[in-house]
């Protein structure tokens, strides 16, 4: 990847940009205003001395010490300029505070000339060979003179350049620190992001074994934890899928293998008719088992894909239970089970009639198949304001405590009943019940096992409740 395009490089560049912008702004705003303030302060000092100086000068215009005293008190050069012409205004120095040095430099001083022209106190800065000066010119119109106070600014300007230098130094340091911190932090982030990227690639490649660990509490830590939750979930789904495929193919192979065997046996021309009949019956049973398995697998795949659509409508449980009992009457008789339907009146639930019937079939078949011959089986319905249930009860040995938790898992068959079904019935029943907003409840003890399909009550069940008596006052 282009190094400038990495998140790290972009983050450090952004940080550097922000630091440079802040420093530039501070520099542009602070330095000139600092200089202006210092110059203004100096000019104000000079202007404040105006009245005292003018009064003193007017009092003793010829005092030889006036200029040196004034220079000492104002800490500035004090120059007296005479107005030699008004248009254009020309001034020339006559006396000043530093005898021995050239006063010529003050001839036609711009601040003094302005003051002579306006007859007002004027102020400004002037650059000369020996530096920059803050100047205040005080007009003395009666004498056609201007008193000029010129304070050197080199101290103030030295302070400003010291501040300027320090700011540049601090700016440079901040720049380097920002560069290092930005680059370091960005590298750290980039490394964590790359770790997540590698983890995502691993997951995409079907390897779910390695945990994604990032203990930090920030957003990347959150993302890593979400990734890990996804990894665990996908690992579970992948495991379930593999197990499902293995179990399903095993379940399919057994009857197919048996069918193949019988076909070979049937090819024997010496086979007597009763044996041939027996083989054909067994083969029909295996085909029935295969068809049921295929239907169950199809239902499960639809459930997994979320494609199994269930109706939500009132279901009359009483007639539904009666039909189921009728349907299984023959099987019950064949297996020597007394099968009964205990009517409790009309009960209506909400759900899909076909799927409710499918669940009752699964429960009834289990009660007949997984109990010893002769065990009585009873179907009943019951309803309240909130729920409606259909119950299949048998007097068999029941479900062992060790089986109970796994009973509703796919392909799980109880220890004692390994040979019979595929172990899909209860798993399908549970998922269908949940899809209709209900559940399957199990209550089992030796001699009395109850599987109940509990569904939300339908309208008629609520209407079946007695109406409250009207209160007559
Ligand atoms: N009424 C019951 N009495 C005792 N054990 C039961 C009863 N109903 C279910 N079981 C146990 O629960 C297991 C799971 O039942 P489930 O209906 O899921 O599968 P199955 O009946 O073995 O096979 P399938 O229903 O797919 O043909 C059974 O193998 C059996 O051991
Ligand atoms: Mg079953």
PDB file of C-alpha atoms in Angstrom, residues 121-413:
ATOM      1  CA  UNK A 121       0.372  66.848  19.091  1.00  0.00           C
ATOM      2  CA  UNK A 122       1.375  64.158  16.588  1.00  0.00           C
ATOM      3  CA  UNK A 123       2.826  60.709  17.148  1.00  0.00           C
ATOM      4  CA  UNK A 124       4.417  58.037  15.029  1.00  0.00           C
ATOM      5  CA  UNK A 125       7.419  55.816  14.451  1.00  0.00           C
ATOM      6  CA  UNK A 126      10.421  56.794  12.370  1.00  0.00           C
ATOM      7  CA  UNK A 127      13.327  54.695  11.152  1.00  0.00           C
ATOM      8  CA  UNK A 128      16.771  56.249  11.145  1.00  0.00           C
ATOM      9  CA  UNK A 129      20.304  55.048  10.625  1.00  0.00           C
ATOM     10  CA  UNK A 130      20.680  54.350  14.346  1.00  0.00           C
ATOM     11  CA  UNK A 131      17.408  52.452  14.689  1.00  0.00           C
ATOM     12  CA  UNK A 132      13.658  52.849  14.999  1.00  0.00           C
ATOM     13  CA  UNK A 133      12.144  55.582  17.184  1.00  0.00           C
ATOM     14  CA  UNK A 134       8.758  56.294  18.721  1.00  0.00           C
ATOM     15  CA  UNK A 135       8.219  60.000  18.282  1.00  0.00           C
ATOM     16  CA  UNK A 136       5.846  62.514  19.804  1.00  0.00           C
ATOM     17  CA  UNK A 137       5.902  66.063  18.382  1.00  0.00           C
ATOM     18  CA  UNK A 138       4.428  68.856  20.542  1.00  0.00           C
ATOM     19  CA  UNK A 139       3.671  72.103  18.678  1.00  0.00           C
ATOM     20  CA  UNK A 140       4.648  75.376  20.282  1.00  0.00           C
ATOM     21  CA  UNK A 141       2.805  77.673  17.770  1.00  0.00           C
ATOM     22  CA  UNK A 142       3.540  80.914  19.597  1.00  0.00           C
ATOM     23  CA  UNK A 143       7.201  80.443  18.965  1.00  0.00           C
ATOM     24  CA  UNK A 144       6.901  78.664  15.600  1.00  0.00           C
ATOM     25  CA  UNK A 145       8.672  75.757  17.189  1.00  0.00           C
ATOM     26  CA  UNK A 146       8.032  72.055  17.650  1.00  0.00           C
ATOM     27  CA  UNK A 147       9.336  70.081  20.600  1.00  0.00           C
ATOM     28  CA  UNK A 148      10.129  66.528  19.464  1.00  0.00           C
ATOM     29  CA  UNK A 149      10.532  63.582  21.830  1.00  0.00           C
ATOM     30  CA  UNK A 150      12.173  60.597  20.122  1.00  0.00           C
ATOM     31  CA  UNK A 151      12.431  57.424  22.167  1.00  0.00           C
ATOM     32  CA  UNK A 152      14.589  54.635  20.744  1.00  0.00           C
ATOM     33  CA  UNK A 153      12.605  51.423  20.296  1.00  0.00           C
ATOM     34  CA  UNK A 154      15.491  48.999  20.152  1.00  0.00           C
ATOM     35  CA  UNK A 155      14.808  47.610  23.683  1.00  0.00           C
ATOM     36  CA  UNK A 156      11.141  47.044  22.951  1.00  0.00           C
ATOM     37  CA  UNK A 157      11.907  45.576  19.541  1.00  0.00           C
ATOM     38  CA  UNK A 158      14.563  43.350  21.084  1.00  0.00           C
ATOM     39  CA  UNK A 159      11.875  42.020  23.429  1.00  0.00           C
ATOM     40  CA  UNK A 160       9.592  41.377  20.475  1.00  0.00           C
ATOM     41  CA  UNK A 161      12.281  39.514  18.546  1.00  0.00           C
ATOM     42  CA  UNK A 162      13.101  37.484  21.692  1.00  0.00           C
ATOM     43  CA  UNK A 163       9.434  36.533  21.915  1.00  0.00           C
ATOM     44  CA  UNK A 164       9.465  35.848  18.170  1.00  0.00           C
ATOM     45  CA  UNK A 165      12.516  33.575  18.490  1.00  0.00           C
ATOM     46  CA  UNK A 166      11.030  31.704  21.419  1.00  0.00           C
ATOM     47  CA  UNK A 167       7.773  31.207  19.593  1.00  0.00           C
ATOM     48  CA  UNK A 168       9.603  29.846  16.574  1.00  0.00           C
ATOM     49  CA  UNK A 169      11.598  27.534  18.806  1.00  0.00           C
ATOM     50  CA  UNK A 170       8.493  26.374  20.688  1.00  0.00           C
ATOM     51  CA  UNK A 171       6.687  25.999  17.355  1.00  0.00           C
ATOM     52  CA  UNK A 172       9.495  23.884  15.944  1.00  0.00           C
ATOM     53  CA  UNK A 173       9.473  21.710  19.063  1.00  0.00           C
ATOM     54  CA  UNK A 174       5.678  21.359  18.965  1.00  0.00           C
ATOM     55  CA  UNK A 175       5.959  20.427  15.308  1.00  0.00           C
ATOM     56  CA  UNK A 176       8.493  17.684  16.011  1.00  0.00           C
ATOM     57  CA  UNK A 177       6.502  16.402  19.004  1.00  0.00           C
ATOM     58  CA  UNK A 178       3.299  16.404  16.921  1.00  0.00           C
ATOM     59  CA  UNK A 179       5.104  14.514  14.199  1.00  0.00           C
ATOM     60  CA  UNK A 180       6.424  11.893  16.627  1.00  0.00           C
ATOM     61  CA  UNK A 181       3.205  11.549  18.636  1.00  0.00           C
ATOM     62  CA  UNK A 182       1.032  11.518  15.504  1.00  0.00           C
ATOM     63  CA  UNK A 183       3.210   8.976  13.782  1.00  0.00           C
ATOM     64  CA  UNK A 184       3.505   6.778  16.900  1.00  0.00           C
ATOM     65  CA  UNK A 185      -0.242   6.870  17.641  1.00  0.00           C
ATOM     66  CA  UNK A 186      -1.095   6.283  14.000  1.00  0.00           C
ATOM     67  CA  UNK A 187       1.285   3.319  13.802  1.00  0.00           C
ATOM     68  CA  UNK A 188      -0.306   1.853  16.902  1.00  0.00           C
ATOM     69  CA  UNK A 189      -3.801   2.251  15.430  1.00  0.00           C
ATOM     70  CA  UNK A 190      -2.702   0.971  12.061  1.00  0.00           C
ATOM     71  CA  UNK A 191      -1.208  -2.131  13.706  1.00  0.00           C
ATOM     72  CA  UNK A 192      -4.478  -2.824  15.554  1.00  0.00           C
ATOM     73  CA  UNK A 193      -6.489  -2.292  12.370  1.00  0.00           C
ATOM     74  CA  UNK A 194      -4.188  -4.668  10.477  1.00  0.00           C
ATOM     75  CA  UNK A 195      -4.692  -7.261  13.236  1.00  0.00           C
ATOM     76  CA  UNK A 196      -8.460  -6.992  12.723  1.00  0.00           C
ATOM     77  CA  UNK A 197      -7.985  -7.222   8.970  1.00  0.00           C
ATOM     78  CA  UNK A 198      -5.972 -10.427   9.368  1.00  0.00           C
ATOM     79  CA  UNK A 199      -8.640 -11.809  11.727  1.00  0.00           C
ATOM     80  CA  UNK A 200     -11.374 -11.005   9.164  1.00  0.00           C
ATOM     81  CA  UNK A 201      -9.332 -12.776   6.472  1.00  0.00           C
ATOM     82  CA  UNK A 202      -8.941 -15.800   8.754  1.00  0.00           C
ATOM     83  CA  UNK A 203     -12.712 -15.901   9.363  1.00  0.00           C
ATOM     84  CA  UNK A 204     -13.395 -15.475   5.648  1.00  0.00           C
ATOM     85  CA  UNK A 205     -11.091 -18.463   5.080  1.00  0.00           C
ATOM     86  CA  UNK A 206     -13.195 -20.571   7.467  1.00  0.00           C
ATOM     87  CA  UNK A 207     -10.690 -20.630  10.358  1.00  0.00           C
ATOM     88  CA  UNK A 208     -12.586 -19.788  13.537  1.00  0.00           C
ATOM     89  CA  UNK A 209     -10.164 -21.194  16.123  1.00  0.00           C
ATOM     90  CA  UNK A 210      -8.071 -18.104  16.956  1.00  0.00           C
ATOM     91  CA  UNK A 211      -9.606 -15.639  19.401  1.00  0.00           C
ATOM     92  CA  UNK A 212      -9.564 -11.922  18.472  1.00  0.00           C
ATOM     93  CA  UNK A 213      -8.265 -10.187  21.597  1.00  0.00           C
ATOM     94  CA  UNK A 214      -8.112  -6.405  22.069  1.00  0.00           C
ATOM     95  CA  UNK A 215      -8.689  -5.311  25.639  1.00  0.00           C
ATOM     96  CA  UNK A 216      -8.829  -1.544  25.034  1.00  0.00           C
ATOM     97  CA  UNK A 217     -12.069   0.264  25.786  1.00  0.00           C
ATOM     98  CA  UNK A 218     -12.020   2.437  22.662  1.00  0.00           C
ATOM     99  CA  UNK A 219     -13.946   1.984  19.403  1.00  0.00           C
ATOM    100  CA  UNK A 220     -11.354  -0.378  17.947  1.00  0.00           C
ATOM    101  CA  UNK A 221     -11.585  -2.511  21.097  1.00  0.00           C
ATOM    102  CA  UNK A 222     -15.384  -2.557  20.698  1.00  0.00           C
ATOM    103  CA  UNK A 223     -14.990  -3.524  17.042  1.00  0.00           C
ATOM    104  CA  UNK A 224     -12.588  -6.329  17.963  1.00  0.00           C
ATOM    105  CA  UNK A 225     -15.043  -7.659  20.557  1.00  0.00           C
ATOM    106  CA  UNK A 226     -17.879  -7.504  17.988  1.00  0.00           C
ATOM    107  CA  UNK A 227     -15.613  -9.398  15.560  1.00  0.00           C
ATOM    108  CA  UNK A 228     -14.957 -12.017  18.194  1.00  0.00           C
ATOM    109  CA  UNK A 229     -18.671 -12.416  18.916  1.00  0.00           C
ATOM    110  CA  UNK A 230     -19.186 -12.886  15.178  1.00  0.00           C
ATOM    111  CA  UNK A 231     -16.339 -15.436  15.088  1.00  0.00           C
ATOM    112  CA  UNK A 232     -17.870 -17.449  17.957  1.00  0.00           C
ATOM    113  CA  UNK A 233     -21.304 -17.372  16.351  1.00  0.00           C
ATOM    114  CA  UNK A 234     -19.948 -18.371  12.954  1.00  0.00           C
ATOM    115  CA  UNK A 235     -17.869 -21.131  14.554  1.00  0.00           C
ATOM    116  CA  UNK A 236     -21.050 -22.444  16.231  1.00  0.00           C
ATOM    117  CA  UNK A 237     -23.013 -22.277  12.994  1.00  0.00           C
ATOM    118  CA  UNK A 238     -20.203 -23.937  11.077  1.00  0.00           C
ATOM    119  CA  UNK A 239     -19.993 -26.718  13.662  1.00  0.00           C
ATOM    120  CA  UNK A 240     -23.783 -27.177  13.566  1.00  0.00           C
ATOM    121  CA  UNK A 241     -23.735 -27.235   9.761  1.00  0.00           C
ATOM    122  CA  UNK A 242     -20.999 -29.871   9.624  1.00  0.00           C
ATOM    123  CA  UNK A 243     -22.749 -31.966  12.265  1.00  0.00           C
ATOM    124  CA  UNK A 244     -26.052 -31.593  10.437  1.00  0.00           C
ATOM    125  CA  UNK A 245     -24.596 -32.687   7.109  1.00  0.00           C
ATOM    126  CA  UNK A 246     -22.798 -35.632   8.756  1.00  0.00           C
ATOM    127  CA  UNK A 247     -25.920 -36.747  10.644  1.00  0.00           C
ATOM    128  CA  UNK A 248     -28.222 -36.245   7.675  1.00  0.00           C
ATOM    129  CA  UNK A 249     -26.020 -38.243   5.326  1.00  0.00           C
ATOM    130  CA  UNK A 250     -25.687 -40.983   7.948  1.00  0.00           C
ATOM    131  CA  UNK A 251     -29.463 -41.095   8.384  1.00  0.00           C
ATOM    132  CA  UNK A 252     -29.961 -41.235   4.610  1.00  0.00           C
ATOM    133  CA  UNK A 253     -27.303 -43.884   4.101  1.00  0.00           C
ATOM    134  CA  UNK A 254     -28.755 -46.418   6.538  1.00  0.00           C
ATOM    135  CA  UNK A 255     -32.148 -46.987   4.820  1.00  0.00           C
ATOM    136  CA  UNK A 256     -30.538 -46.683   1.361  1.00  0.00           C
ATOM    137  CA  UNK A 257     -28.011 -49.347   2.291  1.00  0.00           C
ATOM    138  CA  UNK A 258     -30.779 -51.582   3.584  1.00  0.00           C
ATOM    139  CA  UNK A 259     -32.863 -50.998   0.416  1.00  0.00           C
ATOM    140  CA  UNK A 260     -29.857 -51.932  -1.727  1.00  0.00           C
ATOM    141  CA  UNK A 261     -29.466 -55.161   0.255  1.00  0.00           C
ATOM    142  CA  UNK A 262     -33.109 -56.103  -0.177  1.00  0.00           C
ATOM    143  CA  UNK A 263     -32.967 -55.372  -3.916  1.00  0.00           C
ATOM    144  CA  UNK A 264     -30.091 -57.825  -4.255  1.00  0.00           C
ATOM    145  CA  UNK A 265     -32.011 -60.438  -2.260  1.00  0.00           C
ATOM    146  CA  UNK A 266     -35.110 -59.944  -4.419  1.00  0.00           C
ATOM    147  CA  UNK A 267     -33.069 -60.785  -7.515  1.00  0.00           C
ATOM    148  CA  UNK A 268     -32.827 -64.351  -6.219  1.00  0.00           C
ATOM    149  CA  UNK A 269     -35.338 -66.238  -8.363  1.00  0.00           C
ATOM    150  CA  UNK A 270     -35.714 -69.078  -5.845  1.00  0.00           C
ATOM    151  CA  UNK A 271     -37.240 -66.733  -3.272  1.00  0.00           C
ATOM    152  CA  UNK A 272     -40.601 -67.989  -1.998  1.00  0.00           C
ATOM    153  CA  UNK A 273     -43.605 -65.645  -2.095  1.00  0.00           C
ATOM    154  CA  UNK A 274     -44.065 -65.034   1.677  1.00  0.00           C
ATOM    155  CA  UNK A 275     -40.376 -64.025   2.001  1.00  0.00           C
ATOM    156  CA  UNK A 276     -40.597 -61.769  -1.081  1.00  0.00           C
ATOM    157  CA  UNK A 277     -43.706 -60.156   0.480  1.00  0.00           C
ATOM    158  CA  UNK A 278     -41.883 -59.661   3.767  1.00  0.00           C
ATOM    159  CA  UNK A 279     -38.914 -58.047   1.957  1.00  0.00           C
ATOM    160  CA  UNK A 280     -41.208 -55.742   0.028  1.00  0.00           C
ATOM    161  CA  UNK A 281     -42.955 -54.682   3.286  1.00  0.00           C
ATOM    162  CA  UNK A 282     -39.627 -53.879   4.902  1.00  0.00           C
ATOM    163  CA  UNK A 283     -38.549 -51.959   1.809  1.00  0.00           C
ATOM    164  CA  UNK A 284     -41.808 -49.984   1.862  1.00  0.00           C
ATOM    165  CA  UNK A 285     -41.136 -49.146   5.514  1.00  0.00           C
ATOM    166  CA  UNK A 286     -37.611 -47.952   4.640  1.00  0.00           C
ATOM    167  CA  UNK A 287     -38.974 -45.805   1.802  1.00  0.00           C
ATOM    168  CA  UNK A 288     -41.537 -44.338   4.206  1.00  0.00           C
ATOM    169  CA  UNK A 289     -38.738 -43.576   6.622  1.00  0.00           C
ATOM    170  CA  UNK A 290     -36.654 -41.971   3.875  1.00  0.00           C
ATOM    171  CA  UNK A 291     -39.603 -39.843   2.725  1.00  0.00           C
ATOM    172  CA  UNK A 292     -40.235 -38.663   6.300  1.00  0.00           C
ATOM    173  CA  UNK A 293     -36.545 -37.879   6.732  1.00  0.00           C
ATOM    174  CA  UNK A 294     -36.481 -35.924   3.473  1.00  0.00           C
ATOM    175  CA  UNK A 295     -39.582 -33.940   4.591  1.00  0.00           C
ATOM    176  CA  UNK A 296     -38.014 -33.249   7.985  1.00  0.00           C
ATOM    177  CA  UNK A 297     -34.725 -32.130   6.442  1.00  0.00           C
ATOM    178  CA  UNK A 298     -36.597 -29.856   4.067  1.00  0.00           C
ATOM    179  CA  UNK A 299     -38.522 -28.309   6.974  1.00  0.00           C
ATOM    180  CA  UNK A 300     -35.294 -27.779   8.909  1.00  0.00           C
ATOM    181  CA  UNK A 301     -33.534 -26.187   5.970  1.00  0.00           C
ATOM    182  CA  UNK A 302     -36.501 -23.848   5.490  1.00  0.00           C
ATOM    183  CA  UNK A 303     -36.460 -23.026   9.211  1.00  0.00           C
ATOM    184  CA  UNK A 304     -32.726 -22.293   9.035  1.00  0.00           C
ATOM    185  CA  UNK A 305     -33.121 -20.100   5.995  1.00  0.00           C
ATOM    186  CA  UNK A 306     -36.069 -18.279   7.589  1.00  0.00           C
ATOM    187  CA  UNK A 307     -38.189 -19.302   4.626  1.00  0.00           C
ATOM    188  CA  UNK A 308     -40.783 -21.274   6.546  1.00  0.00           C
ATOM    189  CA  UNK A 309     -43.916 -19.188   6.481  1.00  0.00           C
ATOM    190  CA  UNK A 310     -46.520 -19.753   9.194  1.00  0.00           C
ATOM    191  CA  UNK A 311     -50.033 -18.397   9.115  1.00  0.00           C
ATOM    192  CA  UNK A 312     -51.375 -16.564  12.130  1.00  0.00           C
ATOM    193  CA  UNK A 313     -55.038 -17.351  12.424  1.00  0.00           C
ATOM    194  CA  UNK A 314     -57.452 -18.822  14.965  1.00  0.00           C
ATOM    195  CA  UNK A 315     -56.998 -22.588  15.282  1.00  0.00           C
ATOM    196  CA  UNK A 316     -59.741 -24.699  16.816  1.00  0.00           C
ATOM    197  CA  UNK A 317     -57.680 -27.096  18.943  1.00  0.00           C
ATOM    198  CA  UNK A 318     -60.511 -29.431  19.956  1.00  0.00           C
ATOM    199  CA  UNK A 319     -61.409 -30.584  16.425  1.00  0.00           C
ATOM    200  CA  UNK A 320     -57.715 -30.625  15.489  1.00  0.00           C
ATOM    201  CA  UNK A 321     -56.873 -32.935  18.415  1.00  0.00           C
ATOM    202  CA  UNK A 322     -59.839 -35.182  17.598  1.00  0.00           C
ATOM    203  CA  UNK A 323     -58.658 -35.537  13.957  1.00  0.00           C
ATOM    204  CA  UNK A 324     -55.107 -36.365  15.102  1.00  0.00           C
ATOM    205  CA  UNK A 325     -56.445 -39.061  17.441  1.00  0.00           C
ATOM    206  CA  UNK A 326     -58.525 -40.476  14.575  1.00  0.00           C
ATOM    207  CA  UNK A 327     -55.477 -40.508  12.303  1.00  0.00           C
ATOM    208  CA  UNK A 328     -53.385 -42.445  14.834  1.00  0.00           C
ATOM    209  CA  UNK A 329     -56.139 -44.784  15.970  1.00  0.00           C
ATOM    210  CA  UNK A 330     -54.957 -47.531  13.593  1.00  0.00           C
ATOM    211  CA  UNK A 331     -51.301 -47.277  14.621  1.00  0.00           C
ATOM    212  CA  UNK A 332     -52.275 -47.192  18.294  1.00  0.00           C
ATOM    213  CA  UNK A 333     -54.324 -50.348  17.892  1.00  0.00           C
ATOM    214  CA  UNK A 334     -51.516 -52.037  15.994  1.00  0.00           C
ATOM    215  CA  UNK A 335     -49.064 -51.167  18.767  1.00  0.00           C
ATOM    216  CA  UNK A 336     -51.589 -52.120  21.409  1.00  0.00           C
ATOM    217  CA  UNK A 337     -51.885 -48.624  22.919  1.00  0.00           C
ATOM    218  CA  UNK A 338     -55.173 -47.416  24.362  1.00  0.00           C
ATOM    219  CA  UNK A 339     -55.494 -43.948  22.743  1.00  0.00           C
ATOM    220  CA  UNK A 340     -58.025 -41.483  24.087  1.00  0.00           C
ATOM    221  CA  UNK A 341     -59.119 -37.964  23.517  1.00  0.00           C
ATOM    222  CA  UNK A 342     -60.339 -36.126  26.621  1.00  0.00           C
ATOM    223  CA  UNK A 343     -62.600 -33.298  25.496  1.00  0.00           C
ATOM    224  CA  UNK A 344     -62.665 -30.074  27.505  1.00  0.00           C
ATOM    225  CA  UNK A 345     -64.824 -28.009  25.230  1.00  0.00           C
ATOM    226  CA  UNK A 346     -63.807 -25.556  22.532  1.00  0.00           C
ATOM    227  CA  UNK A 347     -60.327 -24.027  22.803  1.00  0.00           C
ATOM    228  CA  UNK A 348     -58.951 -21.633  20.190  1.00  0.00           C
ATOM    229  CA  UNK A 349     -55.332 -20.697  19.787  1.00  0.00           C
ATOM    230  CA  UNK A 350     -53.506 -18.479  17.330  1.00  0.00           C
ATOM    231  CA  UNK A 351     -51.209 -20.158  14.842  1.00  0.00           C
ATOM    232  CA  UNK A 352     -50.984 -22.110  11.624  1.00  0.00           C
ATOM    233  CA  UNK A 353     -53.444 -25.063  11.619  1.00  0.00           C
ATOM    234  CA  UNK A 354     -51.199 -27.238   9.423  1.00  0.00           C
ATOM    235  CA  UNK A 355     -48.123 -26.635  11.578  1.00  0.00           C
ATOM    236  CA  UNK A 356     -50.087 -27.199  14.804  1.00  0.00           C
ATOM    237  CA  UNK A 357     -51.267 -30.501  13.359  1.00  0.00           C
ATOM    238  CA  UNK A 358     -47.677 -31.388  12.386  1.00  0.00           C
ATOM    239  CA  UNK A 359     -46.532 -30.789  15.981  1.00  0.00           C
ATOM    240  CA  UNK A 360     -49.371 -32.858  17.454  1.00  0.00           C
ATOM    241  CA  UNK A 361     -48.459 -35.671  15.046  1.00  0.00           C
ATOM    242  CA  UNK A 362     -44.821 -35.567  16.202  1.00  0.00           C
ATOM    243  CA  UNK A 363     -45.863 -35.700  19.892  1.00  0.00           C
ATOM    244  CA  UNK A 364     -48.442 -38.439  19.337  1.00  0.00           C
ATOM    245  CA  UNK A 365     -46.055 -40.568  17.292  1.00  0.00           C
ATOM    246  CA  UNK A 366     -43.427 -40.250  20.033  1.00  0.00           C
ATOM    247  CA  UNK A 367     -45.924 -41.255  22.726  1.00  0.00           C
ATOM    248  CA  UNK A 368     -46.863 -44.356  20.739  1.00  0.00           C
ATOM    249  CA  UNK A 369     -43.374 -45.290  19.536  1.00  0.00           C
ATOM    250  CA  UNK A 370     -41.209 -44.530  22.577  1.00  0.00           C
ATOM    251  CA  UNK A 371     -43.380 -46.277  25.173  1.00  0.00           C
ATOM    252  CA  UNK A 372     -43.865 -50.022  25.717  1.00  0.00           C
ATOM    253  CA  UNK A 373     -46.925 -51.680  24.135  1.00  0.00           C
ATOM    254  CA  UNK A 374     -50.021 -51.321  26.231  1.00  0.00           C
ATOM    255  CA  UNK A 375     -49.096 -47.853  27.543  1.00  0.00           C
ATOM    256  CA  UNK A 376     -52.167 -45.586  27.544  1.00  0.00           C
ATOM    257  CA  UNK A 377     -51.922 -42.304  25.634  1.00  0.00           C
ATOM    258  CA  UNK A 378     -54.273 -39.387  26.104  1.00  0.00           C
ATOM    259  CA  UNK A 379     -54.697 -36.165  24.158  1.00  0.00           C
ATOM    260  CA  UNK A 380     -56.431 -33.168  25.699  1.00  0.00           C
ATOM    261  CA  UNK A 381     -56.824 -29.415  25.153  1.00  0.00           C
ATOM    262  CA  UNK A 382     -57.070 -26.558  27.619  1.00  0.00           C
ATOM    263  CA  UNK A 383     -57.306 -22.795  27.328  1.00  0.00           C
ATOM    264  CA  UNK A 384     -57.178 -19.645  29.442  1.00  0.00           C
ATOM    265  CA  UNK A 385     -57.416 -15.973  28.647  1.00  0.00           C
ATOM    266  CA  UNK A 386     -53.722 -15.835  27.712  1.00  0.00           C
ATOM    267  CA  UNK A 387     -52.865 -19.207  26.219  1.00  0.00           C
ATOM    268  CA  UNK A 388     -54.254 -22.363  24.671  1.00  0.00           C
ATOM    269  CA  UNK A 389     -52.566 -25.739  24.933  1.00  0.00           C
ATOM    270  CA  UNK A 390     -52.811 -29.170  23.476  1.00  0.00           C
ATOM    271  CA  UNK A 391     -51.338 -31.953  25.600  1.00  0.00           C
ATOM    272  CA  UNK A 392     -50.180 -35.489  24.763  1.00  0.00           C
ATOM    273  CA  UNK A 393     -49.797 -37.591  27.885  1.00  0.00           C
ATOM    274  CA  UNK A 394     -48.585 -41.164  28.141  1.00  0.00           C
ATOM    275  CA  UNK A 395     -48.076 -43.611  30.973  1.00  0.00           C
ATOM    276  CA  UNK A 396     -44.650 -44.748  29.759  1.00  0.00           C
ATOM    277  CA  UNK A 397     -41.352 -44.855  31.629  1.00  0.00           C
ATOM    278  CA  UNK A 398     -40.673 -41.181  30.806  1.00  0.00           C
ATOM    279  CA  UNK A 399     -37.569 -39.301  29.809  1.00  0.00           C
ATOM    280  CA  UNK A 400     -34.435 -39.667  31.920  1.00  0.00           C
ATOM    281  CA  UNK A 401     -33.059 -36.501  33.539  1.00  0.00           C
ATOM    282  CA  UNK A 402     -29.846 -36.890  31.500  1.00  0.00           C
ATOM    283  CA  UNK A 403     -31.846 -36.848  28.224  1.00  0.00           C
ATOM    284  CA  UNK A 404     -34.124 -33.953  29.061  1.00  0.00           C
ATOM    285  CA  UNK A 405     -31.833 -31.046  28.136  1.00  0.00           C
ATOM    286  CA  UNK A 406     -30.782 -32.546  24.801  1.00  0.00           C
ATOM    287  CA  UNK A 407     -34.186 -33.876  23.778  1.00  0.00           C
ATOM    288  CA  UNK A 408     -35.030 -30.941  21.532  1.00  0.00           C
ATOM    289  CA  UNK A 409     -31.682 -30.950  19.719  1.00  0.00           C
ATOM    290  CA  UNK A 410     -31.511 -32.081  16.122  1.00  0.00           C
ATOM    291  CA  UNK A 411     -30.705 -35.774  15.598  1.00  0.00           C
ATOM    292  CA  UNK A 412     -30.834 -36.457  19.322  1.00  0.00           C
ATOM    293  CA  UNK A 413     -32.359 -39.787  20.231  1.00  0.00           C
TER     294      UNK A 413
END
